[in-house]
């Protein structure tokens, strides 16, 4: 059985002048419901019996259709989409299909404006044979996690901004918070980043950081700085006076973390500091 809202393996059961009749792979061609794919939605020509991959969805009339167009979102997943229209009953989003995706007003976290982008979750409504979007993402995310631990590297998607910081989707399963006080780079809704579990609070909620924490993180950064110096003739123009952007572009850490690392290296007599550069201490 094909999964609506996902890419499926389908078999061509008939060639038509205006498209193809398809069946779910592994089923007979006389199943109760076939899948139609218009010629305009194909990326090639096919013959009867050939297997292909296509995104399966509900058409406006409720029938099941397929497309080989690139669809940026799948059912039960998240994606950043741009609002193309708004009415009293919902907002519409561009998702690469002929008809825009509807996010009903009842499924909006807050009013949506045309031209702005929002992180949306895609749902199947099998009773009404529709695919709809939802921006009330907390419905699909756990606030607490037993299988995450401090220091763990995770993938995040920024989905909302609050007075405290940025709410993030963690590993497409949990939600956490990046505090503004911990940020050293600008963030935008929809950004996909690598982050780290900063702490799991007493109530189980998850705090995030864009860089590793603790002594081991400082040791790793110090070793990375030494490796970079050795690869560039023992000299770097990246000093404690360099901009936060320059430091992040090289090491993906805050300026404060970089200054602490080179301070430790200087105290341990591994590097020399000047106003214009840092350099390795020559080995005797």
XYZ file of N, CA and C in Angstrom:
852
model
N 0.852 -1.202 0.000
C 0.000 0.000 0.000
C 0.884 1.246 0.000
N 0.592 2.175 -0.877
C 1.378 3.406 -0.954
C 1.098 4.285 0.264
N 2.058 5.095 0.619
C 1.905 6.032 1.719
C 1.633 7.408 1.130
N 0.467 7.952 1.434
C 0.099 9.269 0.927
C 1.041 10.315 1.532
N 1.509 11.228 0.674
C 2.396 12.282 1.147
C 3.845 11.878 1.216
N 4.184 10.728 0.631
C 5.557 10.249 0.611
C 5.924 9.823 -0.808
N 7.227 9.663 -1.054
C 7.694 9.113 -2.326
C 7.549 7.599 -2.261
N 6.914 7.026 -3.268
C 6.624 5.591 -3.308
C 7.183 4.945 -4.573
N 7.387 3.632 -4.497
C 7.696 2.831 -5.682
C 6.377 2.428 -6.327
N 6.206 2.788 -7.600
C 4.968 2.524 -8.320
C 5.256 1.811 -9.637
N 4.273 1.046 -10.101
C 4.418 0.294 -11.345
C 3.449 0.848 -12.381
N 3.938 1.063 -13.598
C 3.090 1.542 -14.685
C 2.176 0.408 -15.134
N 0.870 0.632 -15.038
C -0.092 -0.386 -15.467
C -0.723 -0.053 -16.810
N -0.639 1.214 -17.209
C -1.231 1.593 -18.494
C -0.636 2.914 -18.947
N -0.399 3.021 -20.257
C 0.065 4.275 -20.852
C -1.135 4.970 -21.484
N -1.358 6.214 -21.103
C -2.483 6.981 -21.614
C -1.956 8.183 -22.399
N -2.780 8.753 -23.283
C -2.313 9.912 -24.069
C -1.898 11.092 -23.204
N -2.480 11.211 -22.002
C -2.246 12.383 -21.159
C -1.547 12.030 -19.851
N -1.083 10.781 -19.719
C -0.390 10.417 -18.496
C -0.247 8.917 -18.334
N -0.072 8.482 -17.091
C 0.143 7.071 -16.798
C -0.776 6.632 -15.661
N -1.255 5.412 -15.772
C -1.968 4.768 -14.677
C -0.956 3.920 -13.918
N -0.925 4.072 -12.602
C 0.090 3.426 -11.788
C -0.562 2.595 -10.683
N 0.158 1.563 -10.258
C -0.284 0.738 -9.128
C 0.830 0.677 -8.107
N 0.465 0.417 -6.870
C 1.466 0.263 -5.825
C 2.286 -0.977 -6.126
N 3.578 -0.884 -5.989
C 4.452 -2.009 -6.299
C 4.104 -3.197 -5.398
N 4.021 -4.369 -6.014
C 3.724 -5.579 -5.254
C 2.247 -5.906 -5.222
N 1.391 -5.086 -5.889
C -0.045 -5.363 -5.941
C -0.452 -5.664 -7.372
N -1.616 -6.267 -7.532
C -2.131 -6.524 -8.874
C -2.654 -5.224 -9.482
N -2.743 -5.205 -10.787
C -3.165 -3.985 -11.460
C -4.654 -3.707 -11.297
N -5.410 -4.704 -10.831
C -6.856 -4.501 -10.691
C -7.229 -4.131 -9.252
N -6.351 -3.400 -8.570
C -6.660 -2.947 -7.212
C -7.806 -1.952 -7.264
N -8.416 -1.714 -6.112
C -9.594 -0.858 -6.069
C -9.304 0.564 -6.530
N -8.093 1.038 -6.223
C -7.787 2.432 -6.548
C -6.404 2.524 -7.180
N -6.341 3.082 -8.370
C -5.059 3.276 -9.035
C -4.594 4.713 -8.815
N -3.371 4.945 -9.219
C -2.767 6.271 -9.079
C -2.544 6.827 -10.478
N -2.937 8.060 -10.683
C -2.728 8.691 -11.994
C -1.601 9.706 -11.906
N -0.722 9.706 -12.914
C 0.337 10.707 -12.991
C 0.291 11.389 -14.357
N -0.013 12.687 -14.393
C -0.067 13.420 -15.663
C 1.311 13.468 -16.332
N 1.310 13.567 -17.652
C 2.569 13.678 -18.399
C 3.382 14.868 -17.908
N 2.703 15.948 -17.554
C 3.396 17.163 -17.107
C 4.136 16.975 -15.785
N 3.821 15.899 -15.047
C 4.458 15.646 -13.749
C 5.512 14.557 -13.805
N 5.876 14.127 -15.012
C 6.892 13.074 -15.141
C 8.250 13.683 -15.467
N 9.299 12.923 -15.184
C 10.647 13.360 -15.565
C 11.239 12.465 -16.648
N 10.359 11.756 -17.383
C 10.822 10.888 -18.465
C 9.653 10.149 -19.079
N 9.955 9.240 -19.979
C 8.930 8.409 -20.596
C 9.016 7.006 -20.016
N 7.857 6.371 -19.848
C 7.808 5.064 -19.208
C 6.959 4.107 -20.034
N 7.160 2.814 -19.812
C 6.386 1.781 -20.506
C 5.687 0.917 -19.479
N 4.686 0.200 -19.911
C 3.908 -0.668 -19.036
C 4.819 -1.687 -18.355
N 4.658 -1.827 -17.050
C 5.467 -2.758 -16.286
C 6.699 -2.137 -15.650
N 7.020 -0.921 -16.055
C 8.204 -0.259 -15.504
C 7.915 0.278 -14.106
N 8.928 0.202 -13.235
C 8.812 0.735 -11.880
C 9.434 2.123 -11.818
N 8.774 3.017 -11.125
C 9.281 4.382 -10.971
C 9.014 4.869 -9.551
N 9.628 5.969 -9.201
C 9.404 6.588 -7.902
C 8.685 7.923 -8.104
N 7.678 8.168 -7.278
C 6.925 9.418 -7.384
C 6.275 9.746 -6.040
N 6.019 11.026 -5.842
C 5.339 11.524 -4.648
C 3.841 11.343 -4.845
N 3.176 10.709 -3.882
C 1.752 10.396 -3.981
C 0.950 11.355 -3.096
N -0.127 11.906 -3.637
C -0.906 12.908 -2.909
C -2.367 12.865 -3.339
N -3.209 13.578 -2.607
C -4.621 13.707 -2.964
C -4.793 14.901 -3.901
N -5.467 14.674 -5.020
C -5.806 15.765 -5.931
C -7.002 16.536 -5.368
N -7.355 17.629 -6.020
C -8.442 18.481 -5.528
C -9.748 17.708 -5.399
N -9.999 16.754 -6.308
C -11.248 15.995 -6.272
C -11.178 14.784 -5.340
N -10.071 14.615 -4.624
C -9.934 13.507 -3.687
C -9.306 12.264 -4.277
N -9.085 12.261 -5.579
C -8.434 11.106 -6.202
C -6.947 11.096 -5.852
N -6.320 9.935 -6.001
C -4.902 9.815 -5.676
C -4.079 10.022 -6.940
N -3.172 10.978 -6.888
C -2.295 11.262 -8.020
C -0.840 11.179 -7.587
N 0.037 11.221 -8.568
C 1.477 11.142 -8.300
C 2.192 12.188 -9.126
N 3.340 12.606 -8.632
C 4.173 13.559 -9.348
C 5.636 13.235 -9.109
N 6.444 13.517 -10.105
C 7.892 13.389 -9.941
C 8.548 14.749 -9.768
N 7.740 15.777 -9.535
C 8.281 17.086 -9.189
C 8.932 17.006 -7.811
N 9.881 17.887 -7.568
C 10.544 17.927 -6.268
C 9.603 18.587 -5.260
N 9.177 17.826 -4.264
C 8.269 18.338 -3.233
C 9.078 18.521 -1.951
N 9.142 19.735 -1.395
C 10.046 20.022 -0.266
C 9.589 19.496 1.081
N 8.379 18.959 1.159
C 7.861 18.499 2.444
C 7.148 17.174 2.258
N 7.232 16.312 3.268
C 6.566 15.014 3.244
C 5.627 14.928 4.449
N 4.678 14.015 4.396
C 3.756 13.822 5.514
C 4.528 13.438 6.775
N 4.104 14.009 7.898
C 4.730 13.773 9.209
C 6.155 14.319 9.281
N 6.409 15.393 8.521
C 7.716 16.042 8.583
C 7.534 17.553 8.477
N 8.663 18.249 8.650
C 8.664 19.710 8.718
C 9.430 20.301 7.542
N 9.041 21.507 7.130
C 9.793 22.228 6.095
C 9.476 23.714 6.187
N 10.417 24.525 5.722
C 10.218 25.971 5.649
C 9.542 26.298 4.328
N 8.348 26.875 4.396
C 7.575 27.219 3.203
C 7.184 28.695 3.240
N 6.952 29.248 2.049
C 6.614 30.668 1.938
C 5.123 30.850 1.705
N 4.530 31.770 2.461
C 3.097 32.052 2.357
C 2.817 32.847 1.077
N 1.862 32.347 0.283
C 1.525 33.000 -0.986
C 0.167 33.687 -0.958
N -0.636 33.366 0.049
C -1.965 33.976 0.119
C -2.587 33.738 1.480
N -3.542 34.590 1.850
C -4.208 34.462 3.143
C -5.670 34.846 2.995
N -6.538 34.052 3.628
C -7.978 34.313 3.612
C -8.512 34.169 5.035
N -9.825 34.302 5.182
C -10.440 34.175 6.497
C -10.354 32.742 7.030
N -10.233 31.765 6.129
C -10.237 30.378 6.583
C -8.846 29.735 6.596
N -7.822 30.438 6.119
C -6.490 29.846 6.160
C -5.484 30.580 5.303
N -4.268 30.053 5.302
C -3.181 30.622 4.502
C -2.689 29.560 3.527
N -2.143 30.027 2.409
C -1.679 29.119 1.367
C -0.159 29.236 1.211
N 0.468 28.084 0.913
C 1.923 28.021 0.844
C 2.388 27.328 -0.426
N 3.462 27.855 -0.969
C 4.087 27.259 -2.148
C 4.844 25.995 -1.726
N 4.466 24.855 -2.311
C 5.191 23.610 -2.036
C 5.505 22.849 -3.325
N 5.608 23.610 -4.423
C 6.037 23.045 -5.692
C 4.957 22.350 -6.479
N 3.709 22.375 -5.990
C 2.606 21.710 -6.675
C 1.746 22.740 -7.404
N 0.847 22.234 -8.260
C -0.010 23.136 -9.028
C -0.898 23.961 -8.099
N -1.445 23.312 -7.062
C -2.265 24.020 -6.079
C -1.464 24.188 -4.795
N -1.510 25.383 -4.208
C -0.760 25.650 -2.989
C -1.304 24.844 -1.813
N -0.461 24.654 -0.814
C -0.828 23.903 0.388
C -1.589 24.814 1.354
N -2.726 24.334 1.857
C -3.533 25.101 2.797
C -3.113 24.806 4.233
N -2.904 25.878 5.009
C -2.783 25.770 6.465
C -4.043 26.427 7.032
N -5.031 25.620 7.460
C -6.281 26.195 7.969
C -6.032 27.119 9.158
N -6.911 28.072 9.343
C -6.739 29.032 10.429
C -6.661 28.331 11.787
N -7.415 27.252 11.952
C -7.420 26.522 13.214
C -6.097 25.816 13.485
N -5.259 25.694 12.459
C -3.982 25.015 12.607
C -2.800 25.983 12.564
N -3.091 27.284 12.663
C -2.027 28.285 12.648
C -1.633 28.663 14.072
N -0.340 28.659 14.327
C 0.169 29.068 15.636
C -0.081 30.559 15.873
N 0.047 31.341 14.809
C -0.249 32.771 14.840
C -0.592 33.208 13.429
N -1.221 34.374 13.252
C -1.592 34.816 11.902
C -0.383 34.839 10.964
N -0.636 34.474 9.716
C 0.443 34.341 8.740
C 0.344 35.433 7.690
N 1.496 35.985 7.320
C 1.544 37.097 6.377
C 2.111 36.653 5.037
N 1.537 37.155 3.978
C 1.984 36.841 2.622
C 3.432 37.295 2.439
N 4.225 36.433 1.848
C 5.623 36.756 1.570
C 6.591 36.297 2.632
N 6.080 35.982 3.833
C 6.954 35.495 4.901
C 7.015 33.972 4.884
N 8.079 33.434 5.467
C 8.268 31.985 5.486
C 8.052 31.450 6.899
N 7.476 30.258 6.976
C 7.159 29.616 8.247
C 7.524 28.134 8.168
N 7.873 27.571 9.315
C 8.088 26.126 9.373
C 6.721 25.470 9.538
N 6.424 24.532 8.647
C 5.103 23.901 8.573
C 5.258 22.387 8.693
N 4.272 21.753 9.331
C 4.200 20.297 9.443
C 3.111 19.816 8.497
N 3.366 18.730 7.755
C 2.397 18.233 6.777
C 1.616 17.061 7.356
N 0.293 17.149 7.267
C -0.617 16.141 7.811
C -1.484 15.543 6.708
N -1.831 14.262 6.884
C -2.833 13.652 6.024
C -4.186 13.686 6.731
N -5.207 14.111 6.005
C -6.583 14.071 6.506
C -7.319 13.029 5.672
N -7.209 11.732 6.065
C -7.766 10.669 5.216
C -9.286 10.724 5.095
N -9.974 11.222 6.126
C -11.436 11.274 6.061
C -11.908 12.210 4.954
N -11.216 13.335 4.807
C -11.583 14.297 3.767
C -10.686 14.193 2.538
N -9.751 13.203 2.558
C -8.839 12.957 1.437
C -8.112 14.242 1.017
N -7.379 14.797 1.999
C -6.608 16.018 1.761
C -5.273 15.935 2.484
N -4.320 16.717 2.003
C -3.085 16.985 2.725
C -3.151 18.440 3.175
N -2.896 18.683 4.460
C -2.972 20.047 4.984
C -1.731 20.330 5.826
N -1.428 21.615 5.968
C -0.294 22.029 6.770
C -0.733 22.501 8.142
N 0.210 22.524 9.083
C -0.061 22.989 10.439
C 1.193 23.674 10.963
N 1.024 24.838 11.611
C 2.180 25.516 12.204
C 2.160 25.454 13.726
N 1.191 24.738 14.305
C 1.182 24.485 15.750
C 2.096 23.290 16.017
N 3.383 23.519 15.891
C 4.346 22.424 15.867
C 4.464 21.702 17.197
N 4.113 22.386 18.289
C 4.216 21.747 19.606
C 3.343 20.497 19.694
N 2.328 20.395 18.834
C 1.465 19.208 18.822
C 2.238 17.948 18.418
N 3.318 18.134 17.671
C 4.031 16.992 17.089
C 5.432 16.806 17.669
N 5.766 17.581 18.703
C 7.098 17.528 19.287
C 7.010 17.252 20.781
N 7.929 16.453 21.278
C 8.022 16.192 22.715
C 8.887 17.262 23.367
N 8.454 17.751 24.515
C 9.241 18.754 25.240
C 10.342 18.112 26.073
N 10.200 16.831 26.379
C 11.189 16.128 27.196
C 11.687 14.903 26.446
N 12.902 14.453 26.814
C 13.501 13.308 26.119
C 14.343 12.495 27.080
N 14.147 11.183 27.059
C 14.950 10.287 27.886
C 16.220 9.838 27.176
N 16.243 9.979 25.836
C 17.383 9.457 25.078
C 18.354 10.560 24.641
N 18.246 11.757 25.225
C 19.200 12.827 24.963
C 19.987 13.106 26.239
N 21.220 13.565 26.082
C 22.060 13.838 27.253
C 22.901 15.081 27.009
N 23.301 15.791 28.063
C 24.115 17.004 27.914
C 25.384 16.729 27.111
N 25.696 17.660 26.198
C 26.873 17.525 25.357
C 26.619 16.804 24.050
N 25.453 16.170 23.919
C 25.153 15.410 22.706
C 24.949 16.334 21.508
N 25.499 15.955 20.372
C 25.319 16.708 19.132
C 23.979 16.346 18.515
N 23.228 17.362 18.086
C 21.901 17.151 17.511
C 21.713 18.052 16.292
N 20.734 17.688 15.471
C 20.336 18.525 14.342
C 19.099 19.317 14.738
N 19.087 20.610 14.435
C 17.948 21.434 14.836
C 17.447 22.270 13.667
N 16.160 22.614 13.742
C 15.529 23.557 12.820
C 14.905 24.656 13.667
N 15.274 25.895 13.416
C 14.711 27.033 14.156
C 13.286 27.280 13.650
N 12.296 27.284 14.570
C 10.916 27.453 14.100
C 10.151 28.606 14.730
N 10.665 29.198 15.798
C 9.927 30.313 16.404
C 10.879 31.143 17.259
N 10.557 32.434 17.403
C 11.354 33.327 18.248
C 10.493 33.826 19.397
N 11.058 33.796 20.615
C 10.372 34.305 21.797
C 11.247 35.381 22.441
N 10.779 35.948 23.522
C 11.569 36.966 24.223
C 12.848 36.365 24.808
N 12.831 35.067 25.106
C 13.998 34.409 25.690
C 14.994 33.925 24.643
N 14.489 33.498 23.506
C 15.397 32.947 22.508
C 14.646 32.323 21.350
N 15.236 31.275 20.761
C 14.668 30.631 19.581
C 14.271 29.195 19.898
N 13.008 28.872 19.591
C 12.554 27.496 19.738
C 13.042 26.679 18.551
N 13.469 25.463 18.830
C 14.051 24.619 17.784
C 13.450 23.216 17.796
N 13.324 22.643 16.611
C 13.005 21.229 16.469
C 14.310 20.456 16.596
N 14.361 19.468 17.492
C 15.569 18.677 17.719
C 15.377 17.296 17.106
N 16.254 16.952 16.167
C 16.216 15.625 15.528
C 14.821 15.265 15.019
N 14.068 16.289 14.621
C 12.719 16.124 14.060
C 11.761 15.414 15.016
N 12.074 15.465 16.331
C 11.268 14.730 17.298
C 10.968 15.518 18.579
N 11.894 16.365 19.000
C 11.753 17.085 20.262
C 11.824 18.592 20.010
N 11.477 19.370 21.038
C 11.671 20.808 20.953
C 12.576 21.276 22.090
N 13.367 22.281 21.780
C 14.277 22.850 22.764
C 14.436 24.337 22.528
N 15.251 24.978 23.375
C 15.396 26.428 23.309
C 16.857 26.834 23.245
N 17.165 27.729 22.302
C 18.463 28.400 22.236
C 18.279 29.787 22.840
N 18.872 30.034 24.001
C 18.708 31.330 24.652
C 19.476 32.416 23.880
N 18.870 33.586 23.756
C 19.510 34.700 23.057
C 20.818 35.095 23.727
N 20.881 34.947 25.037
C 22.094 35.311 25.763
C 23.274 34.404 25.415
N 23.001 33.240 24.818
C 24.060 32.299 24.456
C 24.456 32.394 22.986
N 23.766 33.234 22.225
C 24.004 33.278 20.780
C 25.176 34.186 20.423
N 25.909 33.789 19.393
C 27.004 34.603 18.892
C 26.912 34.763 17.378
N 25.761 34.398 16.808
C 25.499 34.609 15.382
C 24.007 34.847 15.209
N 23.640 35.476 14.120
C 22.245 35.759 13.847
C 21.539 34.483 13.396
N 20.304 34.339 13.852
C 19.492 33.196 13.457
C 18.229 33.685 12.772
N 17.660 32.824 11.936
C 16.410 33.139 11.255
C 15.522 31.908 11.282
N 14.224 32.131 11.211
C 13.278 31.026 11.177
C 13.590 30.147 9.969
N 13.664 28.846 10.207
C 13.959 27.902 9.135
C 15.410 27.482 9.054
N 16.296 28.171 9.787
C 17.715 27.783 9.786
C 17.858 26.343 10.264
N 18.678 25.563 9.551
C 18.983 24.197 9.954
C 20.437 24.152 10.403
N 20.657 23.721 11.644
C 21.963 23.834 12.272
C 22.339 22.560 13.008
N 23.637 22.460 13.293
C 24.112 21.487 14.262
C 24.209 22.200 15.605
N 23.655 21.609 16.628
C 23.694 22.200 17.968
C 24.056 21.113 18.975
N 24.105 21.504 20.249
C 24.477 20.579 21.314
C 23.506 20.745 22.482
N 23.222 19.650 23.154
C 22.383 19.721 24.338
C 23.183 20.404 25.434
N 22.740 21.585 25.844
C 23.426 22.326 26.901
C 23.083 21.749 28.265
N 21.793 21.553 28.479
C 21.350 20.931 29.728
C 19.916 20.451 29.568
N 19.547 19.502 30.405
C 18.158 19.077 30.513
C 17.694 19.499 31.897
N 16.748 20.422 31.922
C 16.323 21.027 33.186
C 15.561 20.042 34.081
N 15.309 20.460 35.303
C 14.610 19.617 36.262
C 13.235 19.193 35.792
N 12.574 20.054 34.992
C 11.251 19.711 34.470
C 11.330 18.916 33.176
N 12.574 18.569 32.774
C 12.767 17.754 31.579
C 12.918 18.530 30.294
N 12.710 19.849 30.333
C 12.826 20.649 29.115
C 14.290 20.796 28.705
N 14.497 21.042 27.417
C 15.836 20.946 26.835
C 16.370 22.321 26.453
N 17.549 22.659 26.949
C 18.262 23.867 26.544
C 19.367 23.479 25.574
N 19.572 24.329 24.571
C 20.541 24.049 23.512
C 21.672 25.067 23.508
N 22.751 24.698 22.849
C 23.883 25.602 22.638
C 24.418 25.358 21.235
N 25.000 26.401 20.641
C 25.590 26.240 19.304
C 27.025 25.725 19.370
N 27.563 25.580 20.573
C 28.917 25.043 20.702
C 28.982 24.111 21.906
N 29.942 23.230 21.881
C 30.122 22.301 22.994
C 30.446 23.073 24.264
N 30.124 22.481 25.407
C 30.362 23.109 26.694
C 31.424 22.326 27.475
N 32.051 22.997 28.460
C 32.918 22.310 29.409
C 34.372 22.223 28.993
N 35.155 21.586 29.861
C 36.607 21.496 29.674
C 36.980 20.730 28.411
N 36.267 19.645 28.139
C 36.600 18.849 26.959
C 36.424 19.663 25.685
N 35.397 20.518 25.663
C 35.173 21.369 24.495
C 36.337 22.333 24.311
N 36.844 22.913 25.434
C 37.980 23.836 25.341
C 39.232 23.113 24.866
N 39.413 21.876 25.324
C 40.571 21.090 24.870
C 40.485 20.808 23.374
N 39.288 20.470 22.912
C 39.103 20.196 21.485
C 39.393 21.431 20.653
N 38.913 22.601 21.101
C 39.134 23.834 20.356
C 40.620 24.191 20.353
N 41.292 24.043 21.482
C 42.727 24.338 21.549
C 43.500 23.457 20.584
N 43.153 22.180 20.522
C 43.829 21.261 19.604
C 43.563 21.655 18.153
N 42.338 22.115 17.872
C 41.992 22.543 16.516
C 42.791 23.785 16.122
N 43.001 24.711 17.066
C 43.790 25.919 16.789
C 45.241 25.542 16.488
N 45.807 24.636 17.260
C 47.188 24.181 17.017
C 47.292 23.527 15.646
N 46.323 22.673 15.308
C 46.344 22.016 13.995
C 46.284 23.047 12.865
N 45.455 24.073 13.043
C 45.329 25.114 12.023
C 46.637 25.899 11.882
N 47.272 26.207 12.991
C 48.555 26.915 12.950
C 49.612 26.073 12.231
N 49.680 24.805 12.559
C 50.666 23.924 11.922
C 50.428 23.804 10.426
N 49.166 23.876 10.011
C 48.838 23.762 8.580
C 49.109 25.055 7.820
N 49.339 26.166 8.539
C 49.533 27.464 7.884
C 50.849 28.123 8.307
N 51.873 27.305 8.426
C 53.205 27.839 8.680
C 53.418 28.372 10.076
N 52.547 28.013 11.013
C 52.726 28.410 12.396
C 52.202 29.786 12.739
N 51.493 30.463 11.803
C 51.002 31.827 12.036
C 49.534 31.935 11.634
N 48.763 32.685 12.431
C 47.372 32.987 12.096
C 47.088 34.444 12.440
N 46.367 35.112 11.566
C 45.981 36.508 11.816
C 44.690 36.599 12.631
N 44.162 35.458 13.038
C 42.948 35.446 13.843
C 43.334 35.610 15.314
N 43.137 36.791 15.849
C 43.543 37.090 17.223
C 42.321 37.348 18.103
N 42.579 37.729 19.351
C 41.461 38.048 20.243
C 40.791 39.356 19.855
N 41.371 40.096 18.906
C 40.780 41.339 18.410
C 39.946 41.115 17.151
N 39.996 39.905 16.592
C 39.235 39.612 15.371
C 37.740 39.647 15.665
N 36.962 39.837 14.609
C 35.509 39.918 14.781
C 34.922 38.548 15.098
N 33.767 38.576 15.741
C 33.071 37.325 16.068
C 32.720 36.544 14.801
N 32.379 37.258 13.716
C 32.038 36.586 12.461
C 33.236 35.845 11.879
N 34.430 36.488 11.926
C 35.634 35.846 11.408
C 35.958 34.583 12.201
N 35.822 34.662 13.514
C 36.123 33.518 14.374
C 35.121 32.394 14.122
N 33.838 32.741 14.001
C 32.823 31.705 13.757
C 33.030 31.045 12.401
N 33.414 31.846 11.384
C 33.629 31.286 10.051
C 34.742 30.238 10.058
N 35.741 30.409 10.921
C 36.870 29.474 10.964
C 36.596 28.292 11.884
N 36.073 28.567 13.082
C 35.978 27.512 14.097
C 34.558 27.184 14.573
N 33.575 27.957 14.123
C 32.184 27.737 14.539
C 32.032 27.779 16.063
N 32.683 28.739 16.693
C 32.545 28.977 18.129
C 32.404 30.477 18.355
N 32.018 30.842 19.578
C 31.894 32.251 19.917
C 33.278 32.881 20.102
N 33.300 34.207 20.053
C 34.559 34.918 20.281
C 35.076 34.645 21.688
N 34.155 34.561 22.652
C 34.568 34.285 24.021
C 35.252 32.942 24.159
N 34.695 31.918 23.500
C 35.295 30.582 23.563
C 36.680 30.586 22.917
N 36.825 31.321 21.813
C 38.116 31.387 21.127
C 39.152 32.094 22.006
N 38.755 33.193 22.628
C 39.689 33.932 23.489
C 40.145 33.072 24.672
N 39.219 32.297 25.255
C 39.603 31.425 26.363
C 40.575 30.349 25.907
N 40.360 29.825 24.696
C 41.230 28.765 24.181
C 42.642 29.272 23.915
N 42.756 30.449 23.260
C 44.111 30.938 22.980
C 44.776 31.444 24.264
N 43.958 31.880 25.239
C 44.524 32.265 26.527
C 45.151 31.070 27.230
N 44.477 29.924 27.153
C 45.013 28.700 27.745
C 46.287 28.259 27.024
N 46.284 28.357 25.700
C 47.468 27.974 24.920
C 48.648 28.888 25.251
N 48.365 30.173 25.454
C 49.434 31.117 25.797
C 50.006 30.793 27.178
N 49.140 30.527 28.154
C 49.599 30.183 29.499
C 50.429 28.903 29.500
N 50.062 27.974 28.622
C 50.800 26.708 28.535
C 52.016 26.805 27.622
N 52.315 28.048 27.180
C 53.492 28.335 26.352
C 53.501 27.555 25.030
N 52.270 27.434 24.469
C 52.148 26.777 23.164
C 52.131 27.789 22.021
N 51.697 29.034 22.329
C 51.623 30.065 21.291
C 52.132 31.386 21.847
N 52.458 32.294 20.918
C 52.811 33.678 21.239
C 51.699 34.577 20.721
N 51.416 35.657 21.434
C 50.356 36.582 21.056
C 50.941 37.929 20.663
N 50.361 38.530 19.628
C 50.702 39.912 19.275
C 49.422 40.598 18.835
N 49.501 41.883 18.532
C 48.313 42.628 18.130
C 47.796 42.183 16.760
N 48.685 41.652 15.927
C 48.301 41.342 14.545
C 48.179 39.855 14.248
N 48.746 39.006 15.095
C 48.709 37.576 14.802
C 49.020 36.747 16.052
N 48.785 35.442 15.919
C 49.266 34.498 16.922
C 50.208 33.542 16.211
N 51.148 32.993 16.944
C 52.123 32.084 16.306
C 52.487 30.960 17.262
N 52.883 29.851 16.683
C 53.339 28.714 17.476
C 54.679 29.015 18.113
N 54.873 28.544 19.326
C 56.171 28.614 19.959
C 57.065 27.570 19.298
N 58.210 28.024 18.834
C 59.114 27.098 18.156
C 59.643 26.058 19.138
N 59.619 24.806 18.694
C 60.138 23.729 19.522
C 61.655 23.746 19.500
N 62.251 23.611 20.682
C 63.718 23.608 20.773
C 64.259 22.214 20.462
